[in-house]
Short mmCIF file of C-alpha atoms in Angstrom, two decimals:
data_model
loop_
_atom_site.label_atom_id
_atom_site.label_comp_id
_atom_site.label_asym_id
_atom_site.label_seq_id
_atom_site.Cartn_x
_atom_site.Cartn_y
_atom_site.Cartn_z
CA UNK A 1 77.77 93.73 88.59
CA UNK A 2 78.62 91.96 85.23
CA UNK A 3 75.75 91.52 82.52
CA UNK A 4 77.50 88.72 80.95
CA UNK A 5 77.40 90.27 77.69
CA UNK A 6 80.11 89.91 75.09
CA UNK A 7 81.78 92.74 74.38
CA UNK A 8 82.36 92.67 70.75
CA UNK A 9 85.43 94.62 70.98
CA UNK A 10 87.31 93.01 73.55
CA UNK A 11 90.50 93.00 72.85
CA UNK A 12 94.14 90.31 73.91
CA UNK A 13 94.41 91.40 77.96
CA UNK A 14 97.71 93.59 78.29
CA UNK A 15 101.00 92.68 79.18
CA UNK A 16 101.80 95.54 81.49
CA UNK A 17 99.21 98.84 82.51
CA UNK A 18 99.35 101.51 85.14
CA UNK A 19 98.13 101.32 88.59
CA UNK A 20 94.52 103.05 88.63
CA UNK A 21 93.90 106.53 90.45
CA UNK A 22 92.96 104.69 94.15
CA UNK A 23 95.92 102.25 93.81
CA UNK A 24 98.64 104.23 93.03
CA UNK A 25 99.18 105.41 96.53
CA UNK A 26 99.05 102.26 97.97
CA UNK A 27 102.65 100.78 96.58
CA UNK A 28 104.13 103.60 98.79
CA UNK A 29 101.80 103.53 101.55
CA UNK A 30 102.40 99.51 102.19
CA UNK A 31 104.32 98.36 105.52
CA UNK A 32 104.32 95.69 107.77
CA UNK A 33 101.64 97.68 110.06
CA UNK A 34 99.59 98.96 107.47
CA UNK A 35 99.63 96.54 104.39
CA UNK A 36 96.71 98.20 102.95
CA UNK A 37 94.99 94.77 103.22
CA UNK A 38 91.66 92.82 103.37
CA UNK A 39 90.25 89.65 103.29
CA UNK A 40 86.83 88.19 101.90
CA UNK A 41 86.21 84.32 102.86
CA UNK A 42 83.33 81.68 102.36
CA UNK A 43 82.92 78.62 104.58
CA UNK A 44 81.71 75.88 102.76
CA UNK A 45 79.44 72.76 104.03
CA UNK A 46 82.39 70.27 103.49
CA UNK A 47 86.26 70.26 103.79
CA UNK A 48 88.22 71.80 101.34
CA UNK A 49 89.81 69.84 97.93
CA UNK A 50 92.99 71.87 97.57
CA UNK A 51 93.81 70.00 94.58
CA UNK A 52 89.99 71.08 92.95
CA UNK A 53 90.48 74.88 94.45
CA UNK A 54 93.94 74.98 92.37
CA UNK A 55 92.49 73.59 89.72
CA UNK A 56 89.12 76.71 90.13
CA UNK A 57 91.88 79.31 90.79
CA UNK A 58 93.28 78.69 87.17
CA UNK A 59 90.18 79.12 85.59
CA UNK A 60 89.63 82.09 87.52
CA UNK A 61 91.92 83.90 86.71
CA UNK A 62 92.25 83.06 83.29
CA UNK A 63 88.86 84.73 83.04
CA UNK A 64 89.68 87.70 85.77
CA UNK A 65 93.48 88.44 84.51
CA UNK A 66 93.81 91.51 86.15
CA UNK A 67 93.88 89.66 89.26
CA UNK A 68 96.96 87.90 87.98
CA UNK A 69 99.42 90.64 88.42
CA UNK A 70 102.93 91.89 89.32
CA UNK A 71 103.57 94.93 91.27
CA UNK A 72 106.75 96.56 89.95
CA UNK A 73 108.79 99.69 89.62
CA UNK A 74 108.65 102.26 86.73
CA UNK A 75 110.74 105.28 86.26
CA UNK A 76 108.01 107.55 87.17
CA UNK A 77 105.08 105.17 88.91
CA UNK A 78 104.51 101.97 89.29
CA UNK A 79 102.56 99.35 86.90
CA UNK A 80 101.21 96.10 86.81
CA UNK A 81 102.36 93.49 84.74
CA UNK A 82 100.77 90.20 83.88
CA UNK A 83 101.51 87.30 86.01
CA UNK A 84 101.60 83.87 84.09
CA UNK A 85 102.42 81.75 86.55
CA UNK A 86 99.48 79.75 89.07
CA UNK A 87 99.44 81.30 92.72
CA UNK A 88 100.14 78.82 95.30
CA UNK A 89 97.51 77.70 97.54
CA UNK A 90 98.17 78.59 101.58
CA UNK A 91 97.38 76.91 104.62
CA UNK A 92 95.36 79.22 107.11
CA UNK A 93 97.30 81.35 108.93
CA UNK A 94 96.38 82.64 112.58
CA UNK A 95 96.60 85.86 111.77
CA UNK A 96 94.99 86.98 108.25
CA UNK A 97 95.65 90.42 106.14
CA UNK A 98 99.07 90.46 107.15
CA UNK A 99 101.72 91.28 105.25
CA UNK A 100 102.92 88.57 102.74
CA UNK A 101 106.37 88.08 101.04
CA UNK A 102 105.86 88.67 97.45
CA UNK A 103 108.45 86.75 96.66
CA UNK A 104 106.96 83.81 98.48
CA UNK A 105 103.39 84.55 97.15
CA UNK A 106 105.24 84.19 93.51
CA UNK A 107 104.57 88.41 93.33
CA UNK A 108 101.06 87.79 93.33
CA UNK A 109 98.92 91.22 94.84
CA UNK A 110 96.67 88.53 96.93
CA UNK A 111 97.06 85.21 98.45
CA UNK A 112 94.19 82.17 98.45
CA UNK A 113 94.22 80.16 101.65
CA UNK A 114 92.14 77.26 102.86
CA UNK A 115 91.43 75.71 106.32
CA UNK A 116 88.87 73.20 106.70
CA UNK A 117 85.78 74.40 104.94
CA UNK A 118 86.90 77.81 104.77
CA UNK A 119 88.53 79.43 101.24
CA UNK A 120 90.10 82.78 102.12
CA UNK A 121 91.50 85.44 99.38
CA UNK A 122 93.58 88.59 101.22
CA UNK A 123 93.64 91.22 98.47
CA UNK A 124 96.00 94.39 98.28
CA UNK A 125 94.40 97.37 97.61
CA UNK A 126 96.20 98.03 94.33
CA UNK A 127 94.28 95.58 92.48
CA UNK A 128 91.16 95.67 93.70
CA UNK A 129 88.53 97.31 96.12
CA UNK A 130 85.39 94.58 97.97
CA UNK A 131 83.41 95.15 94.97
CA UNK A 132 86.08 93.60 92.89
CA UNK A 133 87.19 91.21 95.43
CA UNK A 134 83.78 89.98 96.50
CA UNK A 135 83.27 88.66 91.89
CA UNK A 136 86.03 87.26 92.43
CA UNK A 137 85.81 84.96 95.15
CA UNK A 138 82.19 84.27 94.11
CA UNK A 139 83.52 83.08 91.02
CA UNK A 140 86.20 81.55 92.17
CA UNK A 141 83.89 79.42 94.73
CA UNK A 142 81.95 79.10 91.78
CA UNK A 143 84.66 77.05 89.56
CA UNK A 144 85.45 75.24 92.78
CA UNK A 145 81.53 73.69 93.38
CA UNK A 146 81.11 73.04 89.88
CA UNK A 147 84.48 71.00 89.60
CA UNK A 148 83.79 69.37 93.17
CA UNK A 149 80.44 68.72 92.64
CA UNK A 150 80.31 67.93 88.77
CA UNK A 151 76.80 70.50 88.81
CA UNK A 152 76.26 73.92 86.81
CA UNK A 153 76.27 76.75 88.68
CA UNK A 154 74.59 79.78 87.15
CA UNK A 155 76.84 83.19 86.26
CA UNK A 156 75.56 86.65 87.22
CA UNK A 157 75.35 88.81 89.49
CA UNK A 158 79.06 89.09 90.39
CA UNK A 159 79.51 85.58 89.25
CA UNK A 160 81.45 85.58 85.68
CA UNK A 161 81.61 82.87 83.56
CA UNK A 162 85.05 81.26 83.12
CA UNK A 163 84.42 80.44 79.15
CA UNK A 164 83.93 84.16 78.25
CA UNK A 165 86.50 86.50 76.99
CA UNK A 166 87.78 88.97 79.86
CA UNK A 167 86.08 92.00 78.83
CA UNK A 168 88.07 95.34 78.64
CA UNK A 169 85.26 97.25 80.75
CA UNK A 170 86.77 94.73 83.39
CA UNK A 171 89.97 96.35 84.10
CA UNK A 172 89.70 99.87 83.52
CA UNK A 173 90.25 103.06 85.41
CA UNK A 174 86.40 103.92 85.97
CA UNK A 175 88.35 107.09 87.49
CA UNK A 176 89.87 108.50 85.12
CA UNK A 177 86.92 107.84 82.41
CA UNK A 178 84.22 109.67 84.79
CA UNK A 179 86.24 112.63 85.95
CA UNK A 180 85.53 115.75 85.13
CA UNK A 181 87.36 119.80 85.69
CA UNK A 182 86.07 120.28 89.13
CA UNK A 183 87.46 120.04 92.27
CA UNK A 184 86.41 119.78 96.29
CA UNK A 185 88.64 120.62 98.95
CA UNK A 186 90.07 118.00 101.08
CA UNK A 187 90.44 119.51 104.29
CA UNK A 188 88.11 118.35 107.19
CA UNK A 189 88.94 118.52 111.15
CA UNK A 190 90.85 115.73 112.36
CA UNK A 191 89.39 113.03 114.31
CA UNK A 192 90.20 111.19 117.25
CA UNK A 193 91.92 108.21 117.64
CA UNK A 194 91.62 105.66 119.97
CA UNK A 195 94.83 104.67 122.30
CA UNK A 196 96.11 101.33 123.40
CA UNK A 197 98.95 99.08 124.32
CA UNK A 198 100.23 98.59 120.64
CA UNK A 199 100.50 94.70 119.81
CA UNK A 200 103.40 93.55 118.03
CA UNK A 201 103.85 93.08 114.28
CA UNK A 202 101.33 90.44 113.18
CA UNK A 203 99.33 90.50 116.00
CA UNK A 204 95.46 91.09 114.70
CA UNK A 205 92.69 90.25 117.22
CA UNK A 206 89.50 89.69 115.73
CA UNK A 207 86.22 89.07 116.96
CA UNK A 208 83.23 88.13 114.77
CA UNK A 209 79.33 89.20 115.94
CA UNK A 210 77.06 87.24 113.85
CA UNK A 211 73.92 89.10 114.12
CA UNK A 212 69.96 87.71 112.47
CA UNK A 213 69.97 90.05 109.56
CA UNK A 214 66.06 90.21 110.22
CA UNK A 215 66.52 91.07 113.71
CA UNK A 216 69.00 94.01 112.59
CA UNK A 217 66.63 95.22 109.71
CA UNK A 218 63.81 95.01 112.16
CA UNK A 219 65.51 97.45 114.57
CA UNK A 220 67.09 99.75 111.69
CA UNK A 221 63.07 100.49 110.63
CA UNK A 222 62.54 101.32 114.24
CA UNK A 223 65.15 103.94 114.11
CA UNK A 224 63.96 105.18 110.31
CA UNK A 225 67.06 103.88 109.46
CA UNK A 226 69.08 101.51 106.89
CA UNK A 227 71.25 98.70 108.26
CA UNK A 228 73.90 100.74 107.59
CA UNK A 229 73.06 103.59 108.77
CA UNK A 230 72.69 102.21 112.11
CA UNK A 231 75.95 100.23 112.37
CA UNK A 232 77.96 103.08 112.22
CA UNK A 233 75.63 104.96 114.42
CA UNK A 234 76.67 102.32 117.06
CA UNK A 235 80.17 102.54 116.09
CA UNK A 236 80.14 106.18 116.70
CA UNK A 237 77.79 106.23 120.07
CA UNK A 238 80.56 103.18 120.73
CA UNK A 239 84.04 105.31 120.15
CA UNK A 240 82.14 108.38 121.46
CA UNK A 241 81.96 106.42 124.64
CA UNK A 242 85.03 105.30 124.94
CA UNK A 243 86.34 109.02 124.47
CA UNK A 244 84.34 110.74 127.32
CA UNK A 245 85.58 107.46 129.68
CA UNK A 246 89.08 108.59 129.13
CA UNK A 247 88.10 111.89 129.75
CA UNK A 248 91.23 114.02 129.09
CA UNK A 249 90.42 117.21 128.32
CA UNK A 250 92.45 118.17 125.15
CA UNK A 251 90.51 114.92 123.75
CA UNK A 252 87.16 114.88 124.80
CA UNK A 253 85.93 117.37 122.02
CA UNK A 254 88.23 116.14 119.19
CA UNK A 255 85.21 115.12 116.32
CA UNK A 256 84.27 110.92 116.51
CA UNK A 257 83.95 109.96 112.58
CA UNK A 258 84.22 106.91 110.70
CA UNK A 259 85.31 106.61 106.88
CA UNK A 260 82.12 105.07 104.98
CA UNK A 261 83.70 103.20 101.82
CA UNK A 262 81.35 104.24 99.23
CA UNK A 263 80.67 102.09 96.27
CA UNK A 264 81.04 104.34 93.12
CA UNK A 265 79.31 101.55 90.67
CA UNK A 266 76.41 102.22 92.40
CA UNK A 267 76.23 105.70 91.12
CA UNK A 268 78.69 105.39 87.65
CA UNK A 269 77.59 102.70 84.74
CA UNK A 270 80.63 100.83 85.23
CA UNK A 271 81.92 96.58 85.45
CA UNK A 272 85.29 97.48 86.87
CA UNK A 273 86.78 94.93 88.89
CA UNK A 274 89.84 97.39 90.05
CA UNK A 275 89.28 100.07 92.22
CA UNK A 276 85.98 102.23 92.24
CA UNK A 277 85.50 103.48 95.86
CA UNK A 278 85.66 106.55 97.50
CA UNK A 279 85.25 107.72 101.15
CA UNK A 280 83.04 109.73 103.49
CA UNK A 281 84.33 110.49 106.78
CA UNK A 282 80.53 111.25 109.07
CA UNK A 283 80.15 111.61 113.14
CA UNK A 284 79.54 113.76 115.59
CA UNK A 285 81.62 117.04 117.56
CA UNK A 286 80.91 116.37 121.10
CA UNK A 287 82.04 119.69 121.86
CA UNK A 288 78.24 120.56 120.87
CA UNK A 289 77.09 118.32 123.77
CA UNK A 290 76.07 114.68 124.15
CA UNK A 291 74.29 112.75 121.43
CA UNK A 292 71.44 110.26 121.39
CA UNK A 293 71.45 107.48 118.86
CA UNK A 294 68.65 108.69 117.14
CA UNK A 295 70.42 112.16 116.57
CA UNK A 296 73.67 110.66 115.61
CA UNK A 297 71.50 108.25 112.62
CA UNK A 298 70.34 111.82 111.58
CA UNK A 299 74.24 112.89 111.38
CA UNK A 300 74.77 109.76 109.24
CA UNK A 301 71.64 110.01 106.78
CA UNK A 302 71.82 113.42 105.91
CA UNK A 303 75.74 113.40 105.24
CA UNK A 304 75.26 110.15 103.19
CA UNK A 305 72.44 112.34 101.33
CA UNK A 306 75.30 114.82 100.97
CA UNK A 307 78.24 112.79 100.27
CA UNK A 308 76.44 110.14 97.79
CA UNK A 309 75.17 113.03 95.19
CA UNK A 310 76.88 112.50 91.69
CA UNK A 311 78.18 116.16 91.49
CA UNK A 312 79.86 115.81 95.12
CA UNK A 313 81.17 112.23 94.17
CA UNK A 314 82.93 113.21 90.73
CA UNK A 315 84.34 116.13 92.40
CA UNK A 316 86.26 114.27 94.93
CA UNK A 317 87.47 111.49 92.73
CA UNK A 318 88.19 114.20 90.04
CA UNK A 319 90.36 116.12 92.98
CA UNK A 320 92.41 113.15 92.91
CA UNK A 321 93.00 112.54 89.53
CA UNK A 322 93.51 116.07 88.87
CA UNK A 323 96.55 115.47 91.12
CA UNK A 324 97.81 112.21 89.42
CA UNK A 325 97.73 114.38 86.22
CA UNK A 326 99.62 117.44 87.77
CA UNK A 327 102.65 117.85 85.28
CA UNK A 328 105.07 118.09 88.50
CA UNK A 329 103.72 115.32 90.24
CA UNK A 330 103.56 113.13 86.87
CA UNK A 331 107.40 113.84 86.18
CA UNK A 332 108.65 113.74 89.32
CA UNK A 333 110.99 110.35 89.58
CA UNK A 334 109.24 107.33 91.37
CA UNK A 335 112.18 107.74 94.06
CA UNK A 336 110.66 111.46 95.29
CA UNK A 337 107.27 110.55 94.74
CA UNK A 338 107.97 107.34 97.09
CA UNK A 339 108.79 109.13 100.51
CA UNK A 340 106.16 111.54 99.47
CA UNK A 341 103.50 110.07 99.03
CA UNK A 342 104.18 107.74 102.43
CA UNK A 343 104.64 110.98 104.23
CA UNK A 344 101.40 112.25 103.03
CA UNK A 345 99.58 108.55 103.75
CA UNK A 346 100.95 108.60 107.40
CA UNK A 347 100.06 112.98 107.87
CA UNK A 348 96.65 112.38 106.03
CA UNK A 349 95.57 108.54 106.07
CA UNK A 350 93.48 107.50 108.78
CA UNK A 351 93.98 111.15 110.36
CA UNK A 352 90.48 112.36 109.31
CA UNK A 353 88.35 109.55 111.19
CA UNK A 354 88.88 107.34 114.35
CA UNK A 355 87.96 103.94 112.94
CA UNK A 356 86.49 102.81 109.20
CA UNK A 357 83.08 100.80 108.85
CA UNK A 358 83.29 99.02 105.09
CA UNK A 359 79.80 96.77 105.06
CA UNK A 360 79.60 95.00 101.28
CA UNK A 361 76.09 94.22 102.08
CA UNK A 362 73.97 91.33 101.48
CA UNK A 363 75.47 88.74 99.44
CA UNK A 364 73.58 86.42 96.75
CA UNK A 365 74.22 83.45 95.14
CA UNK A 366 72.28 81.06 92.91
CA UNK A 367 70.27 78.01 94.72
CA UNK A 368 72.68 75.32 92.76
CA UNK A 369 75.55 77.50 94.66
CA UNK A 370 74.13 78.68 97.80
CA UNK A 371 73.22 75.06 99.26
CA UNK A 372 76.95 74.54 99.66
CA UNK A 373 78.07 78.09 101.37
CA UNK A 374 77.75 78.18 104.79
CA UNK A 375 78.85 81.16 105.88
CA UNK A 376 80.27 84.15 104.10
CA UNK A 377 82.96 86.62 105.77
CA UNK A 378 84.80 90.50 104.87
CA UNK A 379 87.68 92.00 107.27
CA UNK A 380 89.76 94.47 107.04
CA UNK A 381 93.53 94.64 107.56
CA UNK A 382 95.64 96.91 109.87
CA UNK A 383 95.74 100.71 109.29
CA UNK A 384 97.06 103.66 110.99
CA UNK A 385 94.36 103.44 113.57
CA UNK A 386 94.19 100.53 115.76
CA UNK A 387 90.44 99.29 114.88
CA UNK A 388 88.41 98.58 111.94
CA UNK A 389 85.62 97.43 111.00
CA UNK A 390 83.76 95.33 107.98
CA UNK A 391 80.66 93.55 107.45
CA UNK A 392 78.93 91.62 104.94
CA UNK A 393 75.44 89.67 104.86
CA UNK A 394 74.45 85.66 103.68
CA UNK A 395 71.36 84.15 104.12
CA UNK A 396 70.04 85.57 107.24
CA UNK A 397 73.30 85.86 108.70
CA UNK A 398 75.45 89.40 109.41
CA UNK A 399 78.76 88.81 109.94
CA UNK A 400 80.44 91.66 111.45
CA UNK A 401 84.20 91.63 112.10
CA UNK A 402 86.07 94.03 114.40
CA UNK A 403 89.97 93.67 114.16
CA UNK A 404 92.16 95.81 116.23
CA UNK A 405 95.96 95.95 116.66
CA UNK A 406 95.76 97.07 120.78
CA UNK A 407 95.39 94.61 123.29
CA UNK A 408 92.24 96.52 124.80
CA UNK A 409 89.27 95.19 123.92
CA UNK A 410 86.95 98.80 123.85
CA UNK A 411 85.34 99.30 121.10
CA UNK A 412 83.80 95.34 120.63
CA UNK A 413 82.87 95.35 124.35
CA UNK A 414 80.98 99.19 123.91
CA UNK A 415 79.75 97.89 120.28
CA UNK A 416 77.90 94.90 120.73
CA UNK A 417 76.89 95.59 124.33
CA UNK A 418 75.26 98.49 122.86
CA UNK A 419 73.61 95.95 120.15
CA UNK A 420 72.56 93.30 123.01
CA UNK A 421 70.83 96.14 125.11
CA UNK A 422 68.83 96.70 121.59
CA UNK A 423 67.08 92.83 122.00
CA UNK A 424 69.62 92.01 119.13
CA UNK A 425 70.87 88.22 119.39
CA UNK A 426 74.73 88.13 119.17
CA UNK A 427 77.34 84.89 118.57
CA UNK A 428 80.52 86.15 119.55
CA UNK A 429 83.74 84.64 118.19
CA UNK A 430 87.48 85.23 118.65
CA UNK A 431 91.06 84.64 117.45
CA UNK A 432 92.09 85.58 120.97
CA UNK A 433 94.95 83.69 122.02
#
């Protein structure tokens, strides 16, 4: 992600900047059921040093300041402003990406956690997206085997090194510098949701699949298919399922999609750590008839192909920021825009797919690093609809995490029964009290 270069214009890190295009509805968005949350965690191959890991988290984010932030309130949005002070250290809670007490959290945007061998980071959206959040645990791991261990760990590839200047291509809005006058329509049918007996607040069950990453590659090239591809193929056969089960007829033909995060670094020259994502909602209308897995991979490819060219890309993050710079929008007070922009979140965000599928993909360290990580972990927090998904690869190891806020167990009992009937080996795990 980071070429380790120094930029020979970087310049002092700012006191105070604005909120980039993806963040800035998040603020407003935020509440104790959907805390626009998610959490990226390593297990290491000893018990955790909390002393050391306060001691890495310093150097961290002395080298990843926009990490160190303040949320507050502006006149017209809201901004970031630079946090001096060092972020406490948590014990694990039961229940991760809930909401935290800023005030607490010393009005830090994420909290570090350890338990064990496990070192956690929950991260709210508006400072970061898993690209971001993924260099900086790695770093921050990093710091922590170095210190521990008294070894050299070698920077790259997401890693940064914690003696270099933080580089201004680091922290800005990769939005607003590849947008362009064009425009895409947002409208889309909406999807259906799953129902349930709603938990209460802080309730998150979670259970883990780890999968053999060969055995899921293996069966992907059966299907003509990437590893991603054919998650969210499952997902959908999975939720598609679930929907012709309940079988009530004003729901049976409602469209089954899932939101694809889309990495936009992938397609933009850019080392942003703050937000650089956008979304595709795929899936299938069953009101066209049943669907095969094979047909609903097709569904998935060819609106990838669609949704991943660079025209179609800058003209749905340019939509966005075309709105941001709307001279109505921009001067309306922070107190309209507030109850506004929730109103819109709650209308418009989770209504256009019935569940999300965010995979960050296979994850690589150096050998003098990778001998001490175990295991490495991604989840998502709550949203407006009751299940989400999010997976991420180490070693020969995918960890796939379904969290839901319903009691019912559906969609992890349809998902990786579906994946077991495939000759896939699955280790299940739970939080389930």
């Amino acid at each position: 992600m980071h070429s380790n270069i120094i930029d020979k214009n970087a310049q002092p890190f700012p006191s105070s900047m604005p909120l980039d295009n993806a963040a800035k509805i998040y603020p407003a968005a935020r509440g104790r059921r959907s805390p626009s949350l998610f959490r990226l965690s390593m297990e290491l191959t000893e018990n955790i040093d909390k002393e050391v890991l306060s001691r890495a988290l310093d150097r961290t984010l002395k080298r990843m300041p926009s990490f160190s932030q303040h949320l507050k309130r502006g006149f017209f949005w809201y901004r970031l402003e630079h946090n001096t002070e060092l972020p406490l250290i948590f014990d694990e809670i039961r229940n991760p990406c809930v909401y935290f007490n800023e005030k607490a959290n010393k009005g830090f945007q994420f909290r570090v956690s350890c338990y064990k061998n496990r070192i956690a980071v929950d991260f709210f959206h508006v400072i970061t997206d898993g690209t971001g959040g993924m260099s900086f645990l790695k770093t921050l791991v990093a710091e922590y085997i170095s210190l521990k261990y008294d070894i050299v760990v070698p920077r790259g590839n997401g890693i940064l090194d914690c003696t270099e200047t933080p580089q201004r291509s680091e922290y800005e809005d990769s939005f607003l510098k590849y947008a362009k006058p064009m425009s895409v329509s947002r409208l889309e049918p909406s999807a259906y949701h799953i129902r349930g007996t709603r938990e209460q607040y802080g309730v998150i069950h979670i259970t883990t699949g780890i999968m053999p990453l060969d055995e899921i590659s293996a069966k992907a090239k059966e299907y003509g298919a990437t590893i991603n591809e054919l998650l969210t193929a499952v997902l959908i056969l999975s939720i598609y399922n679930i929907q012709q089960k309940e079988g009530l007829p004003f729901r049976k033909n409602q469209p089954v999609k899932v939101s694809i995060p889309i990495n936009l670094r992938k397609h933009f020259p850019s080392h942003t750590l703050r937000n650089f994502t956008t979304y595709a909602n795929l899936g299938i209308n069953p009101a066209l008839g049943s669907f095969t897995i094979e047909e609903i991979i097709a569904v998935i490819r060819h609106g990838l192909a669609l949704e991943t060219n660079k025209k179609m890309l800058t003209a749905k993050f340019s939509t966005n920021v075309a709105a941001e710079k709307n001279i109505l929008i921009k001067m309306a007070p922070l107190f309209i825009k507030d109850p506004v922009l929730k109103l819109y979140y709650i209308m418009n965000g989770d209504r256009y797919n019935s569940s999300t599928l965010s995979n960050l993909g296979l994850v690589r360290l150096p050998e003098e690093m990778e001998r001490y990580v175990e295991r490495v972990s991604f989840m998502l927090g709550a949203g407006m609809n009751p299940v989400f998904c999010a997976c991420v690869s180490f070693g020969n190891k995918l960890c796939l995490n379904i969290a839901r806020t319903i009691a019912e167990p559906l969609v992890e009992r349809q998902f990786f029964t579906l994946f077991s009937a495939m000759g896939i080996h699955i280790q299940l795990e739970s939080n389930g009290r």
